[in-house]
């Protein structure tokens, strides 16, 4: 069973919040939950791939082809592909994090070599490192980080859809 505790107030100034909380609590009573066992999808995939590798090796052995022989054709390539996937799935989370950090540092080094480091960009725009800015975020990684609005220090900056604002934003759901 699930339980919910709702905090309500008898004060007149909190009537709106109390009514909203009670409505939510009433709607929660209608929710039906069912327990299920969490299954690690990764382990299932690993076991499936191991079984497939064994099956492919048995297929090669049945045809009289040595598993490690070169030129065994597409079956040997399939086995190699499956073993590669199996190796990546067996990597621990910490190993994956270390690999991601290595890739990030290599990417930053490549950007630095091309003159695109954050320090170089700050220098080109004549900005200090701690200049406040707004950066767009998007579910689409191609669109995320495309727009940067630098805000002047110590000044009030108005942001919104009104044409008199310093930064005017337009789009779906912006009024």
Coordinates of C-alpha atoms in Angstrom, one line a residue:
X1 CA 0.0 0.0 0.0
X2 CA 1.0 3.6 -0.6
X3 CA 0.4 6.4 1.8
X4 CA 0.3 10.1 1.4
X5 CA 0.6 12.8 4.0
X6 CA -0.9 16.2 3.2
X7 CA -0.1 19.2 5.2
X8 CA -2.9 21.7 5.4
X9 CA -3.3 25.0 7.3
X10 CA -6.3 26.4 9.1
X11 CA -5.1 30.0 8.4
X12 CA -7.3 32.0 6.0
X13 CA -4.2 33.3 4.1
X14 CA -3.4 29.7 3.1
X15 CA -6.8 28.7 1.8
X16 CA -5.7 28.4 -1.9
X17 CA -2.8 26.1 -1.0
X18 CA -4.9 24.0 1.4
X19 CA -7.6 23.5 -1.3
X20 CA -5.0 22.7 -3.9
X21 CA -3.4 20.1 -1.5
X22 CA -6.7 18.5 -0.7
X23 CA -7.6 18.2 -4.4
X24 CA -4.2 16.6 -5.1
X25 CA -4.6 14.2 -2.1
X26 CA -8.1 13.3 -3.4
X27 CA -6.7 12.5 -6.9
X28 CA -3.9 10.4 -5.4
X29 CA -6.4 8.1 -3.8
X30 CA -7.5 7.1 -7.3
X31 CA -4.0 6.0 -8.4
X32 CA -3.5 2.3 -8.5
X33 CA 0.0 0.9 -8.1
X34 CA 1.4 -2.5 -8.7
X35 CA 4.7 -3.9 -7.6
X36 CA 7.1 -5.4 -10.1
X37 CA 10.6 -6.7 -10.0
X38 CA 13.3 -4.5 -11.4
X39 CA 15.3 -6.5 -14.0
X40 CA 18.7 -5.4 -15.1
X41 CA 18.3 -5.2 -18.8
X42 CA 22.0 -5.1 -19.3
X43 CA 22.5 -8.6 -17.8
X44 CA 19.7 -10.0 -20.0
X45 CA 21.5 -8.6 -23.1
X46 CA 24.8 -10.0 -21.9
X47 CA 23.4 -13.5 -21.3
X48 CA 21.6 -13.3 -24.7
X49 CA 24.9 -12.3 -26.5
X50 CA 26.9 -15.0 -24.7
X51 CA 24.3 -17.7 -25.8
X52 CA 24.5 -16.4 -29.4
X53 CA 28.3 -16.5 -29.4
X54 CA 28.2 -20.1 -28.1
X55 CA 25.6 -20.9 -30.8
X56 CA 27.7 -19.4 -33.6
X57 CA 30.9 -21.1 -32.4
X58 CA 29.0 -24.4 -32.3
X59 CA 27.8 -23.7 -35.9
X60 CA 31.3 -23.2 -37.0
X61 CA 32.5 -26.3 -35.2
X62 CA 29.7 -28.4 -36.8
X63 CA 30.9 -27.2 -40.3
X64 CA 34.5 -28.3 -39.4
X65 CA 35.8 -24.7 -39.4
X66 CA 38.2 -23.8 -36.6
X67 CA 36.8 -20.9 -34.6
X68 CA 40.1 -18.9 -34.6
X69 CA 40.7 -19.6 -38.3
X70 CA 41.0 -16.6 -40.6
X71 CA 38.7 -16.4 -43.5
X72 CA 35.8 -18.2 -41.8
X73 CA 33.5 -15.8 -43.5
X74 CA 30.6 -13.8 -42.2
X75 CA 30.0 -16.1 -39.2
X76 CA 33.5 -15.3 -37.8
X77 CA 32.7 -11.6 -38.3
X78 CA 29.4 -12.0 -36.5
X79 CA 31.2 -13.7 -33.6
X80 CA 33.7 -10.9 -33.4
X81 CA 31.0 -8.3 -33.4
X82 CA 29.0 -10.0 -30.7
X83 CA 32.2 -10.4 -28.5
X84 CA 32.9 -6.7 -29.0
X85 CA 29.4 -5.7 -27.9
X86 CA 29.7 -8.2 -25.0
X87 CA 33.0 -6.6 -23.9
X88 CA 31.5 -3.1 -23.8
X89 CA 28.5 -4.2 -21.9
X90 CA 30.7 -5.9 -19.3
X91 CA 32.6 -2.7 -18.6
X92 CA 31.8 -1.3 -15.2
X93 CA 30.2 2.1 -14.7
X94 CA 33.5 3.5 -13.3
X95 CA 35.4 2.4 -16.3
X96 CA 32.8 4.0 -18.6
X97 CA 33.1 7.2 -16.5
X98 CA 36.9 7.2 -16.9
X99 CA 36.6 6.6 -20.6
X100 CA 34.1 9.5 -20.9
X101 CA 36.5 11.8 -19.0
X102 CA 39.4 10.8 -21.3
X103 CA 37.2 11.6 -24.3
X104 CA 36.2 15.0 -22.8
X105 CA 39.8 16.0 -22.1
X106 CA 40.8 14.9 -25.6
X107 CA 37.9 17.0 -27.0
X108 CA 39.0 20.0 -24.9
X109 CA 42.6 19.6 -26.1
X110 CA 41.5 19.5 -29.7
X111 CA 39.4 22.7 -29.2
X112 CA 42.4 24.4 -27.6
X113 CA 44.7 23.4 -30.5
X114 CA 42.1 25.0 -32.9
X115 CA 41.9 28.2 -30.8
X116 CA 38.4 27.5 -29.6
X117 CA 39.0 27.2 -25.9
X118 CA 36.7 29.0 -23.6
X119 CA 39.5 31.4 -22.6
X120 CA 40.1 32.2 -26.3
X121 CA 36.3 32.8 -26.9
X122 CA 36.2 35.1 -23.8
X123 CA 39.2 37.0 -25.2
X124 CA 37.6 37.4 -28.6
X125 CA 34.5 38.9 -27.1
X126 CA 36.4 41.0 -24.6
X127 CA 34.7 39.4 -21.6
X128 CA 35.9 38.4 -18.2
X129 CA 35.7 34.8 -17.2
X130 CA 33.0 35.4 -14.6
X131 CA 30.7 37.5 -16.9
X132 CA 27.0 36.4 -16.3
X133 CA 25.3 34.9 -19.4
X134 CA 22.3 33.0 -20.5
X135 CA 22.7 29.9 -22.5
X136 CA 19.9 28.1 -24.4
X137 CA 19.1 24.5 -23.5
X138 CA 17.3 22.0 -25.7
X139 CA 16.4 18.4 -25.8
X140 CA 18.1 18.4 -29.2
X141 CA 21.9 18.3 -28.6
X142 CA 22.4 20.1 -31.9
X143 CA 20.4 23.1 -30.8
X144 CA 21.6 23.2 -27.2
X145 CA 24.2 25.9 -26.4
X146 CA 23.7 27.7 -29.8
X147 CA 22.6 31.0 -28.3
X148 CA 24.5 32.9 -25.7
X149 CA 23.3 36.1 -24.2
X150 CA 26.0 38.0 -22.2
X151 CA 24.6 40.1 -19.5
X152 CA 26.3 43.4 -18.4
X153 CA 27.6 43.3 -14.9
X154 CA 25.8 45.5 -12.4
X155 CA 22.9 46.4 -14.7
X156 CA 19.3 45.3 -14.7
X157 CA 18.6 43.3 -17.8
X158 CA 15.0 42.7 -18.8
X159 CA 14.2 39.5 -20.5
X160 CA 10.8 38.4 -22.1
X161 CA 8.6 38.7 -25.1
X162 CA 7.8 42.4 -24.8
X163 CA 9.5 44.4 -27.5
X164 CA 10.9 46.9 -25.1
X165 CA 13.0 44.3 -23.2
X166 CA 16.8 44.2 -23.8
X167 CA 16.6 40.5 -24.6
X168 CA 13.4 39.6 -26.6
X169 CA 12.4 35.9 -26.6
X170 CA 9.9 34.5 -29.1
X171 CA 8.6 31.0 -29.5
X172 CA 6.0 28.4 -28.5
X173 CA 4.7 28.9 -25.0
X174 CA 6.3 32.3 -24.6
X175 CA 3.9 35.1 -24.0

